[in-house]
XYZ file of C-alpha atoms in Angstrom:
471
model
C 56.493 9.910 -45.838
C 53.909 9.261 -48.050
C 50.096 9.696 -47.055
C 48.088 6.501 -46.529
C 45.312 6.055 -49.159
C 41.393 6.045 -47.792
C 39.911 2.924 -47.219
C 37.264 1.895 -49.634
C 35.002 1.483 -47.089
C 35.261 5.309 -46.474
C 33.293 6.032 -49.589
C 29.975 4.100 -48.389
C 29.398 7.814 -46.334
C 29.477 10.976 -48.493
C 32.437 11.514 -50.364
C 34.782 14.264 -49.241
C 36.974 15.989 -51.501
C 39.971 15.392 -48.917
C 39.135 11.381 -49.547
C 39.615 11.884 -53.532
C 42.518 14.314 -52.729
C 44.178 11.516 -51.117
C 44.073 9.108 -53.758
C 45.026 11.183 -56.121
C 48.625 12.281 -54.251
C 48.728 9.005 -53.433
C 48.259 7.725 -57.053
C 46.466 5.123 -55.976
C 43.839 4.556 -58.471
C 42.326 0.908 -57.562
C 41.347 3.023 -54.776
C 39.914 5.592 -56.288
C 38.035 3.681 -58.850
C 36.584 1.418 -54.985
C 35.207 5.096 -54.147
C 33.175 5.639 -57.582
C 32.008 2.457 -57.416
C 30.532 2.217 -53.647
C 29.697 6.364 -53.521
C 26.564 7.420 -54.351
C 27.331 9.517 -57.866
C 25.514 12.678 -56.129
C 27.990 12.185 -53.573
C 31.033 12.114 -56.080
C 29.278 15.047 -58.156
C 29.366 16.999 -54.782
C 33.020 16.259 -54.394
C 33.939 16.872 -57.888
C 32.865 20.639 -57.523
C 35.559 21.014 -54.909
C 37.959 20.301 -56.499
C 40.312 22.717 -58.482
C 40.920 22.605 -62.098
C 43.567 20.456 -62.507
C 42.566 18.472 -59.754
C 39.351 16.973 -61.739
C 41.954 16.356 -64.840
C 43.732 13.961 -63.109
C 40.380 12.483 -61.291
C 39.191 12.111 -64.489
C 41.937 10.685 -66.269
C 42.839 8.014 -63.677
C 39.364 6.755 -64.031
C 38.957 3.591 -66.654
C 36.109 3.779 -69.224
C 33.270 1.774 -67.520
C 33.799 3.966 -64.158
C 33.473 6.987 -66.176
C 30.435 5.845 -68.065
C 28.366 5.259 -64.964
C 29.310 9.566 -63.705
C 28.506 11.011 -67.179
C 25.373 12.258 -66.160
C 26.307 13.317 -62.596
C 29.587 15.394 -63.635
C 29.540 18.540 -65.549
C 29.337 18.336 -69.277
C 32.118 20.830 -69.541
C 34.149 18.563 -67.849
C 33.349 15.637 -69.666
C 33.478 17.130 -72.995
C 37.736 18.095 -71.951
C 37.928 14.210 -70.954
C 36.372 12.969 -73.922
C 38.666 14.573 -76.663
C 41.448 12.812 -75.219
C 39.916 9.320 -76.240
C 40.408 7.056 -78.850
C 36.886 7.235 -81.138
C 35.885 3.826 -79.686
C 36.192 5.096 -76.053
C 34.492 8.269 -77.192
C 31.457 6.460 -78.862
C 30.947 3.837 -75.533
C 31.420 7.243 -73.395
C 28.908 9.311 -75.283
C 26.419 6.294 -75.548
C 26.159 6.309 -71.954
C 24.836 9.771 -71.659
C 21.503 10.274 -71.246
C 20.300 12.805 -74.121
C 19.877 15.918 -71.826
C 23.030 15.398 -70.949
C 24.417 14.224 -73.947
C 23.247 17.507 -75.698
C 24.520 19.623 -72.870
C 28.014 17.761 -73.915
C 27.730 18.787 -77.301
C 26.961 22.586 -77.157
C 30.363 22.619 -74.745
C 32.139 21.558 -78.410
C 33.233 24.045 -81.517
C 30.714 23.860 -84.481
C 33.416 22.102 -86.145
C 33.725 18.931 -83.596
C 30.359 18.573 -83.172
C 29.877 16.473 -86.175
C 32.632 14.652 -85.843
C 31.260 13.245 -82.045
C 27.786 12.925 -83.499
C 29.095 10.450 -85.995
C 30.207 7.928 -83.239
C 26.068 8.084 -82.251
C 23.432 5.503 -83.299
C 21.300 6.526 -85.715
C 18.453 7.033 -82.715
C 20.649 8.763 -80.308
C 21.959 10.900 -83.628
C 18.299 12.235 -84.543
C 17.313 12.778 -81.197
C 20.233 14.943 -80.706
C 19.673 16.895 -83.474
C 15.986 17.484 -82.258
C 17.552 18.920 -79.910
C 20.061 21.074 -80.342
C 17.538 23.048 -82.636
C 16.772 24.864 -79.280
C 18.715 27.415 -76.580
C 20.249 25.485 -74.110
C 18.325 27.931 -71.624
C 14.722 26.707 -72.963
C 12.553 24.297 -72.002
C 13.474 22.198 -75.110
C 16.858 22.769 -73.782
C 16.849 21.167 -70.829
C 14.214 18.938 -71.969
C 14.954 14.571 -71.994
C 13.034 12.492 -74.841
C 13.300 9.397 -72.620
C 9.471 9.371 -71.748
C 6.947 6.738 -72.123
C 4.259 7.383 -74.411
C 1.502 5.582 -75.449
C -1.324 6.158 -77.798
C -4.972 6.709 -76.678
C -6.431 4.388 -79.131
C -4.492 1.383 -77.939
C -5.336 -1.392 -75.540
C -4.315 -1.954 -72.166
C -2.557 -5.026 -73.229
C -0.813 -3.443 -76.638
C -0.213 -0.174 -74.012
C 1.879 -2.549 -71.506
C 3.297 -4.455 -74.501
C 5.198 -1.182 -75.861
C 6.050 0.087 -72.615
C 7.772 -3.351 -71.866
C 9.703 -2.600 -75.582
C 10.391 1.355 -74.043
C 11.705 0.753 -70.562
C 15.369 0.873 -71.170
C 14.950 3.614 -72.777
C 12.395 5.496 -70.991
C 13.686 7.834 -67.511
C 10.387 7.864 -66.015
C 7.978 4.990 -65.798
C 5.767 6.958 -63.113
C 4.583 9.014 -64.979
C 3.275 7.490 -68.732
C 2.128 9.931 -71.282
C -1.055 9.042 -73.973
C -0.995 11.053 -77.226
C -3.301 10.692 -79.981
C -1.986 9.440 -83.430
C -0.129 12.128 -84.406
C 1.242 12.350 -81.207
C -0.632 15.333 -80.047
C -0.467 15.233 -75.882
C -3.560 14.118 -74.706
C -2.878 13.942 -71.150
C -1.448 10.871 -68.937
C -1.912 7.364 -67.323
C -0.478 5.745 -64.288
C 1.520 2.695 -64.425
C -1.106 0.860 -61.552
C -4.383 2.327 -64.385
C -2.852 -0.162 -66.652
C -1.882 -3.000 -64.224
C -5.193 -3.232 -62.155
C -7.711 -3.027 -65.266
C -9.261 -4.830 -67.833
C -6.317 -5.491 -70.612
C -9.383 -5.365 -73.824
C -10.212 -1.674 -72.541
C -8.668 1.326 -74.489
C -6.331 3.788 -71.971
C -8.134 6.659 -72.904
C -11.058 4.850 -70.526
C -8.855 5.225 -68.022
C -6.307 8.521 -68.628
C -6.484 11.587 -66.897
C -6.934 14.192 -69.440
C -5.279 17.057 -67.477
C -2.640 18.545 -70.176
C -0.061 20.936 -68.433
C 2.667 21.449 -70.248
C 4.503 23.825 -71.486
C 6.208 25.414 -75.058
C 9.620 23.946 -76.184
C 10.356 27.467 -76.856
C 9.651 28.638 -73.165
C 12.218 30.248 -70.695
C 13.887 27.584 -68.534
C 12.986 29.384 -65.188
C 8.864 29.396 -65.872
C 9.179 25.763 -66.785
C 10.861 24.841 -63.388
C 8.292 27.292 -61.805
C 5.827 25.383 -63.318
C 6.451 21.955 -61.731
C 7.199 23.470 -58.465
C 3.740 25.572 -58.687
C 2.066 22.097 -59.859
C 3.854 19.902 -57.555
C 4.956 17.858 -60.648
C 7.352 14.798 -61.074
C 7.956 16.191 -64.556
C 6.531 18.655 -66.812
C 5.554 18.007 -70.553
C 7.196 19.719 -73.128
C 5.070 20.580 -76.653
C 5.815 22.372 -79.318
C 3.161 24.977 -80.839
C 0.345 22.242 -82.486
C 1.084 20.608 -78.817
C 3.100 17.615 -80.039
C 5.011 15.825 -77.044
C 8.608 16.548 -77.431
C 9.743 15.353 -74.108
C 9.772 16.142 -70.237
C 11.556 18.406 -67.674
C 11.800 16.283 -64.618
C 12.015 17.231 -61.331
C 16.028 17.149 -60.484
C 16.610 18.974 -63.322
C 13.999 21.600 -62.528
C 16.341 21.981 -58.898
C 19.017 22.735 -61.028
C 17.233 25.527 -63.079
C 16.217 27.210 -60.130
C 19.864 26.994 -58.486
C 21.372 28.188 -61.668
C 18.718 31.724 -62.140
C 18.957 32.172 -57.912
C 22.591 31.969 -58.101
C 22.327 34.359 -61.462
C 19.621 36.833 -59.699
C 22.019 37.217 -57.152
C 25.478 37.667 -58.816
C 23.397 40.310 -61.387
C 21.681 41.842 -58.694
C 25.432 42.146 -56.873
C 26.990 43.549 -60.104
C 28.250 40.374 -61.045
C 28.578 39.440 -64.807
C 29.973 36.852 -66.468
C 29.597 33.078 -66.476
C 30.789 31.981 -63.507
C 31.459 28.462 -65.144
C 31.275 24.671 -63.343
C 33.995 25.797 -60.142
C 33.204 26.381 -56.684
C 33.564 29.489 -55.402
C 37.399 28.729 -53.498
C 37.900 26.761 -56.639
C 37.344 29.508 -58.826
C 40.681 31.518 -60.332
C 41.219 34.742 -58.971
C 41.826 36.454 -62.493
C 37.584 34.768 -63.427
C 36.437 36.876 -60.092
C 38.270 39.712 -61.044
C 37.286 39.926 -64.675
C 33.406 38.901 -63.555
C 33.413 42.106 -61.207
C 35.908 44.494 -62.760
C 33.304 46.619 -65.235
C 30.858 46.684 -62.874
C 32.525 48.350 -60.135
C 34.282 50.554 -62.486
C 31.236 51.791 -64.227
C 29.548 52.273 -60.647
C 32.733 54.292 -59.332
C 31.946 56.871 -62.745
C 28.641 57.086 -61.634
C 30.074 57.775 -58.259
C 31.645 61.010 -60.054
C 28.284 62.731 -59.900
C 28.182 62.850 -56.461
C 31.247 64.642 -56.508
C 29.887 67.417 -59.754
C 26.860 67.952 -57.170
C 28.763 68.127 -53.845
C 30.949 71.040 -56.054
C 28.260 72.868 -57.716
C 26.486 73.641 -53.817
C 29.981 74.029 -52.085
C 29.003 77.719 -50.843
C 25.455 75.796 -49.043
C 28.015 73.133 -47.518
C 30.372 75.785 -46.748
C 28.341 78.086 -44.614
C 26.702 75.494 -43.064
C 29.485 73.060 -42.482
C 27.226 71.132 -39.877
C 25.331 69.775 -43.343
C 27.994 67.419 -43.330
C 27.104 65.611 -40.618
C 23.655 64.370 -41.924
C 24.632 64.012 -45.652
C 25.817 60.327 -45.331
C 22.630 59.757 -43.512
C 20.095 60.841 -45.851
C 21.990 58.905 -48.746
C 22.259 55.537 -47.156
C 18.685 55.812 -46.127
C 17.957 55.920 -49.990
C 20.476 53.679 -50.950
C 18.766 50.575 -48.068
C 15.265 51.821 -49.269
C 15.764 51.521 -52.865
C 17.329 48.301 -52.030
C 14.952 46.670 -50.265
C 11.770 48.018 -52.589
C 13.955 46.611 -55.386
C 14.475 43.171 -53.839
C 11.062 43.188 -53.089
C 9.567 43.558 -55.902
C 12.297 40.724 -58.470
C 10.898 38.265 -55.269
C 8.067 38.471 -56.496
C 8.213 38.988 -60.307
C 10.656 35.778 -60.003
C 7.580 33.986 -58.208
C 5.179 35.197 -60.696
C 3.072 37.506 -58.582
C 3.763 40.316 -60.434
C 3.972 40.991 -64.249
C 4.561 44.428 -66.484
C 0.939 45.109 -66.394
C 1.334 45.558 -62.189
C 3.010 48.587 -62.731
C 1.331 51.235 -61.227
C -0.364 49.197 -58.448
C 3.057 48.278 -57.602
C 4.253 52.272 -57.843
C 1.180 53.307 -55.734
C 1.925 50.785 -52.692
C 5.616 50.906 -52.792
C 5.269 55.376 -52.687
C 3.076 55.033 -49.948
C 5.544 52.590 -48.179
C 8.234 55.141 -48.700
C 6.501 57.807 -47.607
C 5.430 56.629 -43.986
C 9.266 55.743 -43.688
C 10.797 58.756 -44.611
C 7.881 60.282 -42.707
C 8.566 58.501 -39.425
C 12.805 58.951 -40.004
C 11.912 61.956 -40.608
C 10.310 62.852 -37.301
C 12.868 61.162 -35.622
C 16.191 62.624 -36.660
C 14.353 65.870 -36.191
C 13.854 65.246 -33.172
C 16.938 64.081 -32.179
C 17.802 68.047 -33.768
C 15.961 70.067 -31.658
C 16.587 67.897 -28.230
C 19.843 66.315 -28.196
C 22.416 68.520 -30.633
C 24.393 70.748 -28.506
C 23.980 74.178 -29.273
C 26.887 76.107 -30.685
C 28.258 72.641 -32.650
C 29.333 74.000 -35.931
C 28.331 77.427 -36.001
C 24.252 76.450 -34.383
C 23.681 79.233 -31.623
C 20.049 79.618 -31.747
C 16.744 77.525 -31.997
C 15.591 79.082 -35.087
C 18.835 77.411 -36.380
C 18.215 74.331 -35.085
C 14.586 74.332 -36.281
C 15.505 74.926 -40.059
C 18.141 71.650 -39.806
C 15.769 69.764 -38.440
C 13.759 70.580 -41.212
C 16.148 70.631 -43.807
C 16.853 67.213 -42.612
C 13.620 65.635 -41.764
C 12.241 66.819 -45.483
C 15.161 65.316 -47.289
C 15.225 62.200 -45.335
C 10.974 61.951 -46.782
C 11.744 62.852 -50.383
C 15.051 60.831 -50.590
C 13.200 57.289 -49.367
C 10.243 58.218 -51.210
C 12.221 58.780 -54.468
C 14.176 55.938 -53.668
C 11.600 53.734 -53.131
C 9.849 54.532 -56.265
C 13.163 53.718 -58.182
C 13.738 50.747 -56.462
C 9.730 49.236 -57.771
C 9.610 51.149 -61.096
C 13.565 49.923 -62.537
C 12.745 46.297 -62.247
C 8.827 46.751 -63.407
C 10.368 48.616 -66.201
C 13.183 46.211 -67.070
C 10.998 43.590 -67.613
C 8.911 45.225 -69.696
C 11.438 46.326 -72.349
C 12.678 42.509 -71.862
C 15.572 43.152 -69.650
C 16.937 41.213 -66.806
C 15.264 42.698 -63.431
C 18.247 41.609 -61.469
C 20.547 44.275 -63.741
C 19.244 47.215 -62.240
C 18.825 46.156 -58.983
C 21.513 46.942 -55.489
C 24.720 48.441 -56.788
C 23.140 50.187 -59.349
C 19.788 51.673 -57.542
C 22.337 52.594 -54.688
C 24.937 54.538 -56.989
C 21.996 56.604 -58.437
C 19.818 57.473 -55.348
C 23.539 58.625 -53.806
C 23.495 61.217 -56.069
C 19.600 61.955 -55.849
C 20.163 62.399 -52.400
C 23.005 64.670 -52.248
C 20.956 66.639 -54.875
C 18.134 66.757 -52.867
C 19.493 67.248 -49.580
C 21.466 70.147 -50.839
C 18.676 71.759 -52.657
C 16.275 71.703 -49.725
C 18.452 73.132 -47.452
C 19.661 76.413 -50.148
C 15.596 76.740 -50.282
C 14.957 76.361 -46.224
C 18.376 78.034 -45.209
C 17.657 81.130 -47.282
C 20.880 80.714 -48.971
């Protein structure tokens, strides 16, 4: 029995991937194209991500030109880009004409060098040099995720030649809130609001009336500081300059969201030993063989650093032999490194990814962070030794006396201080020193402090208790 198709009325709520899903089995595409055309495209967008891979190809595909024209800058560009090459050129051209340049460019760095050309060619002449402007920069820089579609205005003009051009510029123009006055060579000179120009004399000159405050930020600039930027300035959009402070263009606010989604998500995949791109799927969505290949080298290379543990477990086997009852505070003392080094380490990206800290924090950072350490491994420390002396039974793996019970508490209670100090310390200085030799924080941070204070700890532990056990 076949499945009844959703109503179109269905897609005036958000659209569920279930409601697309049934179209599609259904092949009912007059309904489909009903739920693209009442939906909100954030809604579709949202939907789009749950779908599986060959799922979106046949969304995509049952959707007719002018339907796909008005979700080209909702949908991934990956996506797109796969749709696209299966057009004839003049479906191609009204498709990429659509796009707004931000996107448009993100479409074209999904292409080979070879094809890009060839797509550019179906562009206007405008569309084809503002393209080219660019593409001249990473796609994870400012002037990367940068859109040209600003109004501008020049200082020396009249209110009345001011609203005249902006009246030529607003189909073209993403942002109308927000007006931008540069000087004749198109040097940022700071900005205007729209009601400035409508509630004042139209003889006076905007510069009369412009606010002359000129954040903005370098074309060349990470992606991350420019969406910290607007979030730390509360802007609608940011201005992007190049080095003589020319306006290139703006970073507005919704794609400044998607910045900061993209680097947490990234933080948190690096700081998980996670590497890879993890591409446009969601996470059910995603192939088995991408997770597998993302995670694979990580946890391998981890597991061989794992092997030390083992080399210093061997090289104090008589220590752990004699005094078997070792054992039973060994994973103890490790794991309290590992969560320590963890947590300083977490601590400490939060707030190098907020800006609070930089390189030059160092030893500020080192100084607070061994002190921190200290009072915990102190105060674990005092507790598990404690818990020695008053609650272990006597005569539990070879303890018969209360000197012997006073050197493990010892042996204990000192490792547990010098394993979450040390651990501590790694977890602030790795990320401080990362991002100083230019490295991502995020690499060096859980799996990776954790696999290396293991073996710290077993080296320490063991150490300590040759030295204190008079062995």
């Amino acid at each position: 029995m076949t499945s009844a198709s959703p109503s179109p009325s269905d897609a005036q709520h958000p659209v569920l991937p279930e409601t697309i899903l049934a179209a599609l089995r259904a092949e009912d595409r007059e309904v489909l194209v009903d739920i693209c055309r009442q939906a909100h495209p954030g809604d579709i967008e949202a939907a789009f991500e749950q779908l599986g891979e060959e799922e979106r190809e046949t969304f995509l595909h049952a959707l007719p030109i002018g339907v796909l024209t008005e979700l080209t800058d909702y949908l991934p560009a990956a996506a797109i880009e796969r749709r696209v090459r299966s057009l004839s050129q003049d479906e191609r051209r009204e498709v990429l004409e659509s796009m707004s340049d931000d996107e448009l460019v993100d479409l074209l760095q999904e292409v080979s060098d070879e094809e890009r050309p060839e797509l550019i060619e179906l562009l206007p002449e405008d569309m084809r040099e503002i393209s080219a402007d660019l593409l001249q920069f990473d796609e994870h820089t400012a002037g990367g995720r940068m859109t040209t579609a600003i109004a501008k205005i020049r200082a020396s003009m009249t209110i009345r030649e001011a609203l005249a051009q902006l009246k030529e510029q607003q189909e073209e123009t993403e942002i109308l809130s927000r007006i931008y006055v540069v000087d004749n060579e198109g040097r940022l000179l700071g900005k205007i609001r729209l009601r400035d120009l409508a509630f004042n004399p139209r003889s006076a000159n905007v510069e009369e009336f412009m606010d002359g405050d000129q954040i903005a930020i370098q074309a060349i600039a990470d992606q991350e500081e420019a969406a910290q930027m607007i979030a730390r300035y509360d802007m609608l959009a940011l201005p992007v300059v190049d080095s003589e402070f020319h306006l290139l263009g703006v970073i507005t606010h919704d794609d400044a969201l998607d910045i900061l989604e993209e680097e947490h998500t990234e933080d948190i995949e690096r700081a998980s030993g996670i590497a890879g791109d993890r591409g446009d799927f969601a996470y059910l969505q995603t192939p088995v063989t991408t997770h597998l290949r993302r995670r694979f080298f990580w946890v391998l290379g981890l597991a061989f650093m794992s092997l030390f543990s083992g080399f210093v477990m061997h090289r104090y086997e008589s220590v752990f032999t004699a005094h078997f009852i070792l054992a039973l505070y060994l994973p103890m003392v490790v794991a309290a490194g590992g969560n320590t080094g963890a947590q300083a380490a977490t601590m400490v990206i939060r707030s190098m990814s907020l800006g609070e800290l930089a390189p030059r924090s160092f030893w500020r950072v080192i100084w607070k962070e061994m002190r921190i350490g200290l009072m915990l491994g102190g105060l674990l420390g005092i507790c598990i030794a404690l818990q020695i002396q008053f609650f272990l039974p006597k005569g539990l793996f070879g303890i018969d006396s209360n000197a012997s019970l006073l050197h493990l508490a010892g042996v204990v209670a000192l490792a547990l201080t010098v394993q979450v100090t040390s651990s501590t310390f790694l977890g602030a200085a790795l990320p401080l020193g990362a991002k100083a030799f230019r490295l991502d924080p995020a690499v060096v941070a859980s799996p990776a402090i954790t696999s290396f204070v293991d073996v710290t700890g077993m080296f320490i532990y063991f150490t300590l208790a040759r030295w204190l056990l008079a062995f």
